[in-house]
């Protein structure tokens, strides 16, 4: 039976492959995507709210949040491995441009009509979406990592749900403001899901390996007859 932990990155990889193929081949999904993008850009979502969430994908906003979570994780962790979780998160964040930029250059998708004339091609996948998803997602993973008293299940659910809703807001804001097409956002979410899965695996792996199974207590030997 396939483990849910393996199913998530597999689904992200499959969806990213399908979306990339449709965008690169000008398939019917791309045509539907562009119609949806124009409809969302002209929707009634308030301009200021959309701009606020779109700005959360800027590195000037997302990276300081991740840096604060890295510092907090380092102080909460016990030596000698207190630097491992922050380093893993930093490396995960560094992989984002290494993955996004080559795909942007290879696909060279033009931006929505609202973009300034002469803007460079290369809008798929969305770098702002990937930056927000990985930065905020990695911050949540660091804060929930077992480096101190474990958070309650309710606190975990609230934190994870808040992170998901924030990233949904970033994606909607980028499309509403005409900075990206919807599939640009979806493709970035797929890449981010795979990266965050790898980060979660790195963070939880040492904990699992460090656990020892309790030895079974031996029954006292019965006296001989």
XYZ file of C-alpha atoms in Angstrom, residues 6-197:
192
model
C 4.944 9.357 -0.711
C 1.645 10.033 -2.460
C 1.833 13.817 -1.917
C 5.082 14.498 -3.831
C 4.048 12.018 -6.516
C 0.773 13.881 -7.096
C 2.614 17.224 -7.106
C 5.102 15.938 -9.671
C 2.356 14.492 -11.875
C 0.269 17.653 -11.767
C 3.306 19.819 -12.472
C 4.173 17.671 -15.501
C 0.631 17.936 -16.880
C 0.392 21.678 -16.310
C 3.837 22.320 -17.811
C 2.971 20.234 -20.875
C -0.296 22.108 -21.420
C 1.306 25.520 -21.018
C 4.272 24.699 -23.278
C 2.120 23.007 -25.965
C -0.622 25.675 -25.958
C -3.095 22.982 -24.998
C -6.785 23.399 -24.166
C -5.963 23.731 -20.465
C -3.861 26.810 -21.236
C -6.718 28.396 -23.188
C -9.082 27.749 -20.286
C -6.474 29.108 -17.898
C -6.185 32.382 -19.770
C -9.956 32.842 -19.870
C -10.085 32.232 -16.123
C -7.203 34.641 -15.554
C -8.946 37.444 -17.438
C -12.155 36.801 -15.521
C -10.344 36.917 -12.162
C -8.460 40.084 -13.132
C -11.789 41.777 -13.794
C -13.513 40.363 -10.719
C -14.828 42.304 -7.752
C -12.011 41.340 -5.392
C -10.848 44.643 -3.839
C -7.735 46.034 -5.476
C -6.012 46.877 -2.192
C -6.629 43.462 -0.650
C -5.316 41.700 -3.755
C -2.214 43.896 -3.821
C -1.555 43.252 -0.132
C -1.580 39.471 -0.574
C 0.393 39.666 -3.822
C 3.093 41.635 -1.994
C 3.460 38.796 0.525
C 5.209 36.884 -2.254
C 8.020 39.433 -2.442
C 11.367 38.269 -1.093
C 11.567 41.459 0.983
C 8.583 40.193 2.985
C 8.830 36.405 2.859
C 12.545 35.964 3.560
C 12.586 37.963 6.832
C 9.699 35.812 8.081
C 11.660 32.658 7.292
C 14.805 34.125 8.858
C 12.922 34.855 12.085
C 11.619 31.279 12.180
C 15.153 29.965 11.568
C 16.512 31.990 14.493
C 13.683 30.824 16.740
C 14.263 27.209 15.732
C 17.990 27.490 16.438
C 17.371 28.833 19.945
C 14.749 26.196 20.702
C 16.836 23.255 19.490
C 19.286 21.420 21.677
C 22.985 21.238 20.799
C 24.848 19.843 18.982
C 22.286 19.754 16.133
C 20.585 23.090 16.688
C 21.878 24.408 13.352
C 20.526 21.514 11.256
C 16.824 22.573 10.975
C 17.624 26.208 10.026
C 20.250 25.065 7.546
C 17.810 22.627 5.938
C 15.228 25.402 5.593
C 17.793 27.792 4.098
C 18.906 25.200 1.545
C 15.286 24.498 0.611
C 14.698 28.201 0.023
C 17.862 28.432 -2.067
C 16.604 25.655 -4.351
C 13.544 27.717 -5.344
C 15.256 29.993 -7.904
C 17.421 27.092 -9.075
C 14.228 25.271 -10.120
C 11.964 28.145 -11.107
C 14.307 30.212 -13.290
C 15.299 27.432 -15.742
C 11.661 26.443 -16.225
C 10.697 30.082 -16.789
C 13.393 30.423 -19.449
C 12.475 27.159 -21.132
C 8.704 27.817 -21.292
C 8.958 31.595 -21.894
C 5.263 32.141 -21.305
C 4.027 35.700 -21.889
C 2.383 37.484 -19.003
C -1.251 38.586 -18.678
C -2.485 41.589 -20.669
C -2.184 43.848 -17.631
C 1.582 43.553 -17.537
C 3.562 46.521 -18.903
C 4.418 46.486 -22.586
C 7.792 44.914 -23.239
C 7.785 42.895 -20.024
C 10.000 39.848 -20.336
C 8.441 36.476 -21.051
C 8.816 33.750 -18.485
C 5.818 33.851 -16.164
C 5.451 30.097 -15.639
C 5.855 29.066 -12.885
C 5.297 32.026 -10.587
C 8.407 32.897 -8.605
C 6.431 35.018 -6.132
C 4.078 32.111 -5.437
C 6.939 29.675 -4.915
C 8.782 32.148 -2.683
C 5.725 32.618 -0.469
C 4.828 28.930 -0.330
C 8.324 27.715 0.548
C 9.220 30.574 2.907
C 6.015 30.481 4.939
C 5.705 26.707 4.692
C 9.285 26.198 5.863
C 8.689 28.643 8.722
C 5.700 26.586 9.858
C 7.680 23.342 9.624
C 10.457 24.856 11.728
C 8.041 26.106 14.367
C 6.254 22.751 14.541
C 9.490 20.759 14.548
C 9.998 18.796 17.766
C 12.574 20.994 19.464
C 10.652 21.661 22.638
C 7.260 20.959 24.161
C 5.106 19.542 21.330
C 2.274 21.871 20.249
C -1.290 20.711 20.727
C -3.111 19.185 17.796
C -5.394 22.211 17.686
C -2.432 24.597 17.504
C -0.924 22.528 14.702
C -4.165 22.577 12.728
C -4.618 26.316 13.181
C -1.010 27.049 12.155
C -1.092 24.833 9.077
C -4.529 26.063 8.014
C -3.424 29.676 8.402
C -0.358 29.036 6.230
C -2.459 27.380 3.532
C -5.014 30.206 3.497
C -2.253 32.807 3.360
C -0.731 31.159 0.307
C -4.123 30.848 -1.360
C -4.503 34.581 -0.798
C -1.104 35.203 -2.399
C -2.087 33.196 -5.474
C -5.458 34.889 -5.849
C -3.864 38.303 -5.332
C -1.280 37.709 -8.049
C -3.942 36.640 -10.560
C -6.396 39.381 -9.567
C -3.720 42.057 -10.025
C -2.811 40.630 -13.421
C 0.718 39.628 -12.463
C 0.290 35.939 -13.312
C -2.022 33.420 -14.923
C -3.730 30.866 -12.627
C -1.627 27.955 -13.939
C 1.527 29.926 -13.143
C 0.402 29.809 -9.535
C -0.634 26.139 -9.646
C 2.696 25.111 -11.156
C 4.583 26.979 -8.421
C 2.460 25.304 -5.744
C 3.354 21.894 -7.181
C 7.084 22.632 -7.052
C 6.738 24.067 -3.558
C 4.852 21.010 -2.357
C 7.707 18.750 -3.413
C 10.299 20.989 -1.760
C 8.371 21.250 1.493
C 7.852 17.485 1.532
